[in-house]
PDB file of C-alpha atoms in Angstrom:
ATOM      1  CA  UNK A   1       0.000   0.000   0.000  1.00 62.00           C
ATOM      2  CA  UNK A   2       0.942   3.661   0.038  1.00 76.00           C
ATOM      3  CA  UNK A   3       2.465   5.878  -2.624  1.00 85.00           C
ATOM      4  CA  UNK A   4       4.152   3.825  -5.376  1.00 91.00           C
ATOM      5  CA  UNK A   5       6.470   6.699  -6.285  1.00 91.00           C
ATOM      6  CA  UNK A   6       7.849   6.778  -2.740  1.00 89.00           C
ATOM      7  CA  UNK A   7       8.477   3.033  -2.802  1.00 91.00           C
ATOM      8  CA  UNK A   8      10.362   3.507  -6.066  1.00 94.00           C
ATOM      9  CA  UNK A   9      12.519   6.209  -4.492  1.00 94.00           C
ATOM     10  CA  UNK A  10      13.141   3.910  -1.531  1.00 92.00           C
ATOM     11  CA  UNK A  11      14.350   1.075  -3.790  1.00 95.00           C
ATOM     12  CA  UNK A  12      16.555   3.455  -5.766  1.00 96.00           C
ATOM     13  CA  UNK A  13      18.023   4.790  -2.536  1.00 95.00           C
ATOM     14  CA  UNK A  14      18.865   1.256  -1.396  1.00 95.00           C
ATOM     15  CA  UNK A  15      20.613   0.676  -4.716  1.00 97.00           C
ATOM     16  CA  UNK A  16      22.586   3.895  -4.282  1.00 97.00           C
ATOM     17  CA  UNK A  17      23.660   2.940  -0.760  1.00 95.00           C
ATOM     18  CA  UNK A  18      24.674  -0.513  -1.951  1.00 97.00           C
ATOM     19  CA  UNK A  19      26.844   1.041  -4.644  1.00 98.00           C
ATOM     20  CA  UNK A  20      28.460   3.348  -2.089  1.00 96.00           C
ATOM     21  CA  UNK A  21      29.151   0.373   0.165  1.00 96.00           C
ATOM     22  CA  UNK A  22      30.756  -1.661  -2.623  1.00 97.00           C
ATOM     23  CA  UNK A  23      32.815   1.245  -3.946  1.00 97.00           C
ATOM     24  CA  UNK A  24      30.831   1.913  -7.120  1.00 97.00           C
ATOM     25  CA  UNK A  25      30.925   5.673  -6.620  1.00 97.00           C
ATOM     26  CA  UNK A  26      30.238   6.499 -10.261  1.00 97.00           C
ATOM     27  CA  UNK A  27      27.073   4.406 -10.176  1.00 97.00           C
ATOM     28  CA  UNK A  28      25.982   6.011  -6.914  1.00 97.00           C
ATOM     29  CA  UNK A  29      26.456   9.499  -8.338  1.00 96.00           C
ATOM     30  CA  UNK A  30      24.495   8.563 -11.450  1.00 97.00           C
ATOM     31  CA  UNK A  31      21.531   7.135  -9.521  1.00 97.00           C
ATOM     32  CA  UNK A  32      18.443   9.339  -9.785  1.00 96.00           C
ATOM     33  CA  UNK A  33      14.976   9.484  -8.234  1.00 96.00           C
ATOM     34  CA  UNK A  34      16.185   8.833  -4.689  1.00 96.00           C
ATOM     35  CA  UNK A  35      15.042  10.038  -1.261  1.00 93.00           C
ATOM     36  CA  UNK A  36      16.249  13.605  -0.868  1.00 92.00           C
ATOM     37  CA  UNK A  37      13.725  15.330   1.406  1.00 91.00           C
ATOM     38  CA  UNK A  38      11.715  14.560   4.544  1.00 87.00           C
ATOM     39  CA  UNK A  39       8.590  14.425   2.385  1.00 87.00           C
ATOM     40  CA  UNK A  40       9.823  11.094   1.023  1.00 89.00           C
ATOM     41  CA  UNK A  41      10.383   9.609   4.471  1.00 85.00           C
ATOM     42  CA  UNK A  42       9.339   5.978   4.757  1.00 85.00           C
ATOM     43  CA  UNK A  43       8.166   4.598   8.091  1.00 88.00           C
ATOM     44  CA  UNK A  44       5.609   2.295   9.716  1.00 91.00           C
ATOM     45  CA  UNK A  45       3.251   4.048  12.136  1.00 95.00           C
ATOM     46  CA  UNK A  46       1.968   2.333  15.280  1.00 98.00           C
ATOM     47  CA  UNK A  47      -1.142   3.101  17.316  1.00 98.00           C
ATOM     48  CA  UNK A  48      -1.857   3.304  21.049  1.00 97.00           C
ATOM     49  CA  UNK A  49      -4.495   0.575  21.382  1.00 96.00           C
ATOM     50  CA  UNK A  50      -3.573  -2.068  23.975  1.00 95.00           C
ATOM     51  CA  UNK A  51      -5.940  -4.933  23.143  1.00 93.00           C
ATOM     52  CA  UNK A  52      -7.703  -6.659  20.237  1.00 92.00           C
ATOM     53  CA  UNK A  53      -5.405  -5.922  18.568  1.00 96.00           C
ATOM     54  CA  UNK A  54      -2.409  -4.420  20.339  1.00 97.00           C
ATOM     55  CA  UNK A  55      -1.303  -1.743  17.868  1.00 98.00           C
ATOM     56  CA  UNK A  56       1.442  -0.239  20.056  1.00 98.00           C
ATOM     57  CA  UNK A  57       5.114  -0.160  19.175  1.00 98.00           C
ATOM     58  CA  UNK A  58       6.581  -3.523  20.325  1.00 97.00           C
ATOM     59  CA  UNK A  59       9.364  -1.779  22.254  1.00 97.00           C
ATOM     60  CA  UNK A  60       6.757   0.243  24.130  1.00 98.00           C
ATOM     61  CA  UNK A  61       4.588  -2.787  24.823  1.00 97.00           C
ATOM     62  CA  UNK A  62       7.540  -4.579  26.423  1.00 94.00           C
ATOM     63  CA  UNK A  63       8.899  -1.587  28.356  1.00 95.00           C
ATOM     64  CA  UNK A  64       5.770   0.095  29.749  1.00 97.00           C
ATOM     65  CA  UNK A  65       4.180  -2.668  31.790  1.00 95.00           C
ATOM     66  CA  UNK A  66       2.789  -3.068  35.294  1.00 94.00           C
ATOM     67  CA  UNK A  67       5.933  -5.101  36.055  1.00 94.00           C
ATOM     68  CA  UNK A  68       8.293  -2.381  34.843  1.00 96.00           C
ATOM     69  CA  UNK A  69      10.607  -2.208  31.859  1.00 96.00           C
ATOM     70  CA  UNK A  70      11.730  -5.272  29.945  1.00 93.00           C
ATOM     71  CA  UNK A  71      14.992  -5.583  28.055  1.00 92.00           C
ATOM     72  CA  UNK A  72      18.179  -3.612  28.568  1.00 94.00           C
ATOM     73  CA  UNK A  73      19.506  -0.567  26.742  1.00 95.00           C
ATOM     74  CA  UNK A  74      23.117  -0.489  25.590  1.00 94.00           C
ATOM     75  CA  UNK A  75      25.314   0.730  28.443  1.00 92.00           C
ATOM     76  CA  UNK A  76      28.012   1.542  25.876  1.00 91.00           C
ATOM     77  CA  UNK A  77      25.763   3.833  23.817  1.00 94.00           C
ATOM     78  CA  UNK A  78      24.279   5.570  26.853  1.00 95.00           C
ATOM     79  CA  UNK A  79      27.758   6.218  28.250  1.00 92.00           C
ATOM     80  CA  UNK A  80      28.934   7.647  24.936  1.00 92.00           C
ATOM     81  CA  UNK A  81      25.908   9.932  24.688  1.00 94.00           C
ATOM     82  CA  UNK A  82      26.012  11.367  28.211  1.00 92.00           C
ATOM     83  CA  UNK A  83      29.451  12.934  27.738  1.00 90.00           C
ATOM     84  CA  UNK A  84      32.748  12.689  29.615  1.00 90.00           C
ATOM     85  CA  UNK A  85      32.527  11.981  33.334  1.00 91.00           C
ATOM     86  CA  UNK A  86      35.592  14.156  33.981  1.00 92.00           C
ATOM     87  CA  UNK A  87      33.763  17.114  32.434  1.00 94.00           C
ATOM     88  CA  UNK A  88      30.732  16.535  34.639  1.00 94.00           C
ATOM     89  CA  UNK A  89      33.002  16.285  37.667  1.00 94.00           C
ATOM     90  CA  UNK A  90      34.442  19.723  36.869  1.00 94.00           C
ATOM     91  CA  UNK A  91      31.005  21.393  36.791  1.00 95.00           C
ATOM     92  CA  UNK A  92      30.645  24.326  39.211  1.00 95.00           C
ATOM     93  CA  UNK A  93      27.663  26.031  40.834  1.00 95.00           C
ATOM     94  CA  UNK A  94      28.154  28.918  38.407  1.00 95.00           C
ATOM     95  CA  UNK A  95      27.860  26.422  35.537  1.00 94.00           C
ATOM     96  CA  UNK A  96      24.746  24.922  37.117  1.00 93.00           C
ATOM     97  CA  UNK A  97      23.137  28.331  37.588  1.00 92.00           C
ATOM     98  CA  UNK A  98      23.877  29.342  33.989  1.00 92.00           C
ATOM     99  CA  UNK A  99      22.830  25.971  32.580  1.00 89.00           C
ATOM    100  CA  UNK A 100      26.316  25.346  31.202  1.00 89.00           C
ATOM    101  CA  UNK A 101      26.658  21.595  31.316  1.00 90.00           C
ATOM    102  CA  UNK A 102      29.237  19.335  29.643  1.00 89.00           C
ATOM    103  CA  UNK A 103      28.785  18.701  25.941  1.00 80.00           C
ATOM    104  CA  UNK A 104      26.655  15.587  25.481  1.00 82.00           C
ATOM    105  CA  UNK A 105      24.246  14.205  22.935  1.00 92.00           C
ATOM    106  CA  UNK A 106      20.749  15.746  23.252  1.00 91.00           C
ATOM    107  CA  UNK A 107      19.212  12.698  21.597  1.00 96.00           C
ATOM    108  CA  UNK A 108      19.711  10.664  24.764  1.00 96.00           C
ATOM    109  CA  UNK A 109      16.628  12.236  26.388  1.00 97.00           C
ATOM    110  CA  UNK A 110      14.526  11.012  23.464  1.00 98.00           C
ATOM    111  CA  UNK A 111      16.144   7.580  23.086  1.00 98.00           C
ATOM    112  CA  UNK A 112      16.273   6.614  26.771  1.00 98.00           C
ATOM    113  CA  UNK A 113      14.089   7.092  29.839  1.00 98.00           C
ATOM    114  CA  UNK A 114      15.771   6.945  33.247  1.00 98.00           C
ATOM    115  CA  UNK A 115      13.817   5.586  36.199  1.00 97.00           C
ATOM    116  CA  UNK A 116      16.445   6.424  38.805  1.00 97.00           C
ATOM    117  CA  UNK A 117      19.112   9.018  39.518  1.00 96.00           C
ATOM    118  CA  UNK A 118      21.892   6.547  40.307  1.00 94.00           C
ATOM    119  CA  UNK A 119      22.912   3.083  39.151  1.00 94.00           C
ATOM    120  CA  UNK A 120      24.502   0.783  41.773  1.00 94.00           C
ATOM    121  CA  UNK A 121      28.283   1.072  41.698  1.00 93.00           C
ATOM    122  CA  UNK A 122      28.232   4.425  39.916  1.00 94.00           C
ATOM    123  CA  UNK A 123      27.612   8.110  40.659  1.00 94.00           C
ATOM    124  CA  UNK A 124      24.998  10.837  40.439  1.00 96.00           C
ATOM    125  CA  UNK A 125      25.498  14.603  40.309  1.00 96.00           C
ATOM    126  CA  UNK A 126      23.911  16.843  42.938  1.00 97.00           C
ATOM    127  CA  UNK A 127      23.987  20.491  43.947  1.00 97.00           C
ATOM    128  CA  UNK A 128      24.138  20.545  47.724  1.00 96.00           C
ATOM    129  CA  UNK A 129      25.239  23.026  50.387  1.00 95.00           C
ATOM    130  CA  UNK A 130      26.264  25.580  47.792  1.00 93.00           C
ATOM    131  CA  UNK A 131      28.476  23.307  45.684  1.00 96.00           C
ATOM    132  CA  UNK A 132      28.219  20.644  42.977  1.00 96.00           C
ATOM    133  CA  UNK A 133      29.216  17.139  44.007  1.00 96.00           C
ATOM    134  CA  UNK A 134      29.620  13.734  42.474  1.00 96.00           C
ATOM    135  CA  UNK A 135      27.769  11.518  44.935  1.00 96.00           C
ATOM    136  CA  UNK A 136      28.840   9.330  46.685  1.00 95.00           C
ATOM    137  CA  UNK A 137      32.376   9.617  45.231  1.00 94.00           C
ATOM    138  CA  UNK A 138      33.101  13.037  46.749  1.00 95.00           C
ATOM    139  CA  UNK A 139      31.955  11.915  50.182  1.00 92.00           C
ATOM    140  CA  UNK A 140      33.885   8.648  50.234  1.00 92.00           C
ATOM    141  CA  UNK A 141      30.766   6.537  49.851  1.00 92.00           C
ATOM    142  CA  UNK A 142      29.912   3.492  47.753  1.00 92.00           C
ATOM    143  CA  UNK A 143      26.630   2.861  45.942  1.00 93.00           C
ATOM    144  CA  UNK A 144      27.264  -0.830  45.168  1.00 93.00           C
ATOM    145  CA  UNK A 145      24.283  -3.137  45.644  1.00 92.00           C
ATOM    146  CA  UNK A 146      24.674  -6.820  44.845  1.00 89.00           C
ATOM    147  CA  UNK A 147      20.950  -7.525  45.131  1.00 90.00           C
ATOM    148  CA  UNK A 148      19.922  -5.170  42.351  1.00 91.00           C
ATOM    149  CA  UNK A 149      23.134  -5.205  40.274  1.00 92.00           C
ATOM    150  CA  UNK A 150      25.521  -8.068  40.978  1.00 90.00           C
ATOM    151  CA  UNK A 151      28.411  -6.714  38.920  1.00 89.00           C
ATOM    152  CA  UNK A 152      28.546  -3.590  41.109  1.00 91.00           C
ATOM    153  CA  UNK A 153      30.413  -5.730  43.667  1.00 90.00           C
ATOM    154  CA  UNK A 154      32.848  -7.157  41.115  1.00 88.00           C
ATOM    155  CA  UNK A 155      36.010  -6.040  39.359  1.00 86.00           C
ATOM    156  CA  UNK A 156      35.907  -5.434  35.635  1.00 86.00           C
ATOM    157  CA  UNK A 157      36.599  -8.481  33.407  1.00 84.00           C
ATOM    158  CA  UNK A 158      40.283  -8.999  32.609  1.00 84.00           C
ATOM    159  CA  UNK A 159      39.791  -8.394  28.906  1.00 84.00           C
ATOM    160  CA  UNK A 160      38.385  -4.917  29.621  1.00 84.00           C
ATOM    161  CA  UNK A 161      41.202  -3.700  31.857  1.00 84.00           C
ATOM    162  CA  UNK A 162      42.895  -0.535  30.565  1.00 84.00           C
ATOM    163  CA  UNK A 163      40.042   0.097  28.109  1.00 84.00           C
ATOM    164  CA  UNK A 164      37.325   2.806  28.158  1.00 83.00           C
ATOM    165  CA  UNK A 165      34.718   0.106  28.802  1.00 83.00           C
ATOM    166  CA  UNK A 166      36.550  -1.044  31.925  1.00 82.00           C
ATOM    167  CA  UNK A 167      37.422   2.377  33.348  1.00 84.00           C
ATOM    168  CA  UNK A 168      36.554   2.294  37.055  1.00 84.00           C
ATOM    169  CA  UNK A 169      37.873   5.736  38.028  1.00 85.00           C
ATOM    170  CA  UNK A 170      34.539   6.852  39.496  1.00 85.00           C
ATOM    171  CA  UNK A 171      33.136   3.473  40.438  1.00 78.00           C
ATOM    172  CA  UNK A 172      32.106   0.740  38.032  1.00 79.00           C
ATOM    173  CA  UNK A 173      32.591   1.611  34.374  1.00 81.00           C
ATOM    174  CA  UNK A 174      30.188   1.164  31.494  1.00 84.00           C
ATOM    175  CA  UNK A 175      30.905  -2.588  31.507  1.00 88.00           C
ATOM    176  CA  UNK A 176      28.597  -2.744  34.538  1.00 89.00           C
ATOM    177  CA  UNK A 177      26.753   0.457  35.388  1.00 90.00           C
ATOM    178  CA  UNK A 178      26.020   3.869  33.943  1.00 92.00           C
ATOM    179  CA  UNK A 179      26.659   7.411  35.137  1.00 94.00           C
ATOM    180  CA  UNK A 180      23.824   9.749  36.310  1.00 95.00           C
ATOM    181  CA  UNK A 181      21.188   7.039  36.429  1.00 96.00           C
ATOM    182  CA  UNK A 182      21.684   5.270  33.096  1.00 96.00           C
ATOM    183  CA  UNK A 183      21.080   1.616  33.910  1.00 96.00           C
ATOM    184  CA  UNK A 184      21.675  -0.794  31.051  1.00 94.00           C
ATOM    185  CA  UNK A 185      23.722  -3.873  30.274  1.00 91.00           C
ATOM    186  CA  UNK A 186      26.995  -4.367  28.459  1.00 86.00           C
ATOM    187  CA  UNK A 187      27.242  -6.529  25.344  1.00 80.00           C
ATOM    188  CA  UNK A 188      27.968 -10.139  26.256  1.00 78.00           C
ATOM    189  CA  UNK A 189      26.571  -9.973  29.801  1.00 80.00           C
ATOM    190  CA  UNK A 190      24.388 -13.065  30.120  1.00 80.00           C
ATOM    191  CA  UNK A 191      23.710 -12.915  33.862  1.00 80.00           C
ATOM    192  CA  UNK A 192      20.236 -13.505  35.214  1.00 84.00           C
ATOM    193  CA  UNK A 193      17.743 -10.685  35.619  1.00 86.00           C
ATOM    194  CA  UNK A 194      17.671  -8.927  39.018  1.00 88.00           C
ATOM    195  CA  UNK A 195      14.569  -7.121  40.358  1.00 89.00           C
ATOM    196  CA  UNK A 196      15.233  -3.946  38.387  1.00 94.00           C
ATOM    197  CA  UNK A 197      12.129  -3.511  36.246  1.00 95.00           C
ATOM    198  CA  UNK A 198      11.397  -0.153  37.857  1.00 96.00           C
ATOM    199  CA  UNK A 199      14.996   1.068  37.955  1.00 96.00           C
ATOM    200  CA  UNK A 200      16.625   0.050  34.673  1.00 96.00           C
ATOM    201  CA  UNK A 201      16.591   2.553  31.807  1.00 97.00           C
ATOM    202  CA  UNK A 202      13.629   2.098  29.458  1.00 98.00           C
ATOM    203  CA  UNK A 203      12.915   3.038  25.867  1.00 97.00           C
ATOM    204  CA  UNK A 204      12.103   6.718  25.448  1.00 98.00           C
ATOM    205  CA  UNK A 205      10.144   8.860  23.017  1.00 98.00           C
ATOM    206  CA  UNK A 206      11.941   7.770  19.848  1.00 98.00           C
ATOM    207  CA  UNK A 207      10.947   5.599  18.143  1.00 98.00           C
ATOM    208  CA  UNK A 208       8.718   3.735  20.612  1.00 98.00           C
ATOM    209  CA  UNK A 209       6.601   6.717  21.811  1.00 98.00           C
ATOM    210  CA  UNK A 210       7.516   6.222  25.440  1.00 98.00           C
ATOM    211  CA  UNK A 211       8.201   8.945  27.991  1.00 98.00           C
ATOM    212  CA  UNK A 212      10.510  11.926  27.559  1.00 98.00           C
ATOM    213  CA  UNK A 213      13.394  12.010  30.041  1.00 97.00           C
ATOM    214  CA  UNK A 214      13.270  15.412  31.723  1.00 96.00           C
ATOM    215  CA  UNK A 215      15.212  14.338  34.811  1.00 96.00           C
ATOM    216  CA  UNK A 216      17.774  16.905  35.962  1.00 94.00           C
ATOM    217  CA  UNK A 217      21.296  15.619  35.345  1.00 95.00           C
ATOM    218  CA  UNK A 218      22.437  17.570  38.412  1.00 96.00           C
ATOM    219  CA  UNK A 219      19.775  17.228  41.068  1.00 96.00           C
ATOM    220  CA  UNK A 220      18.977  20.213  43.283  1.00 97.00           C
ATOM    221  CA  UNK A 221      19.406  18.673  46.722  1.00 96.00           C
ATOM    222  CA  UNK A 222      19.236  22.111  48.343  1.00 95.00           C
ATOM    223  CA  UNK A 223      15.650  22.511  47.128  1.00 96.00           C
ATOM    224  CA  UNK A 224      14.347  18.939  47.299  1.00 96.00           C
ATOM    225  CA  UNK A 225      16.009  18.152  50.622  1.00 94.00           C
ATOM    226  CA  UNK A 226      16.819  14.460  50.237  1.00 95.00           C
ATOM    227  CA  UNK A 227      18.386  11.933  47.887  1.00 94.00           C
ATOM    228  CA  UNK A 228      15.173   9.931  47.986  1.00 94.00           C
ATOM    229  CA  UNK A 229      13.246  12.986  46.895  1.00 96.00           C
ATOM    230  CA  UNK A 230      15.584  13.510  43.951  1.00 95.00           C
ATOM    231  CA  UNK A 231      15.174   9.880  42.944  1.00 93.00           C
ATOM    232  CA  UNK A 232      11.385  10.155  43.159  1.00 94.00           C
ATOM    233  CA  UNK A 233      11.482  12.875  40.507  1.00 93.00           C
ATOM    234  CA  UNK A 234      12.575  10.297  37.936  1.00 92.00           C
ATOM    235  CA  UNK A 235       9.205   8.572  37.734  1.00 93.00           C
ATOM    236  CA  UNK A 236       8.649   4.949  36.764  1.00 95.00           C
ATOM    237  CA  UNK A 237       7.281   3.383  33.613  1.00 96.00           C
ATOM    238  CA  UNK A 238       3.649   2.284  33.485  1.00 96.00           C
ATOM    239  CA  UNK A 239       1.048   1.336  30.922  1.00 94.00           C
ATOM    240  CA  UNK A 240      -0.140   4.353  28.977  1.00 95.00           C
ATOM    241  CA  UNK A 241       2.719   6.640  29.988  1.00 97.00           C
ATOM    242  CA  UNK A 242       4.359   8.948  27.483  1.00 97.00           C
ATOM    243  CA  UNK A 243       3.091   8.665  23.932  1.00 97.00           C
ATOM    244  CA  UNK A 244       1.207   5.457  24.625  1.00 98.00           C
ATOM    245  CA  UNK A 245       3.214   3.471  22.087  1.00 98.00           C
ATOM    246  CA  UNK A 246       2.043   5.398  19.013  1.00 98.00           C
ATOM    247  CA  UNK A 247       5.572   5.406  17.666  1.00 98.00           C
ATOM    248  CA  UNK A 248       7.196   4.632  14.352  1.00 97.00           C
ATOM    249  CA  UNK A 249       9.495   2.080  12.772  1.00 94.00           C
ATOM    250  CA  UNK A 250      11.915   3.901  10.460  1.00 88.00           C
ATOM    251  CA  UNK A 251      12.493   1.941   7.270  1.00 78.00           C
TER     252      UNK A 251
END
């Protein structure tokens, strides 16, 4: 179904990309009638109906349940997109007041939805008592919790030592847990599933039509008054939250 001319452009675009991949640059340059504007975008649109039939995006249906989120997001990608931890650590109150935060990828708030402010074994950022801190690192604490994240009590695997994935400078690296509440799983981790359905990071707005992540990266402890209060601001996934699953599948 749909517009036959758009399907033709889609096929021609695939041919062009195949020629680019195989090194046929002359053929790619000569290819015409390809996708060039957003008007020719090709995608499958989902609905928000839950039953008979369930028309929601499958990622939404599995992540926004009464039992919490299902499936894990890539800890590697989330760590890449939230910027350098050293840069966050250097943030001052003046930066916080002016909204000058470390350079990071704005897409992360659309791709991922955090349900907590801190992952076991890692750190969160807070503004407290007139300064910006990395908690619990700056106060000599440890957030490890073997019940909810077993690897938070372990050392990084030998093959990841001296690599970015195994960097444990501020607690467990991306091989285990994520900074500022990003809770995923590293490629190759086949451990069992702990009770983390309402704490692990879920799918966000794009493309599953979940919830938008508007959680403050540096929580205002001075205003909220407690770490528990900051964590409560995250909000947990539930059926019907966000866009209700009326997302898309880009083709």
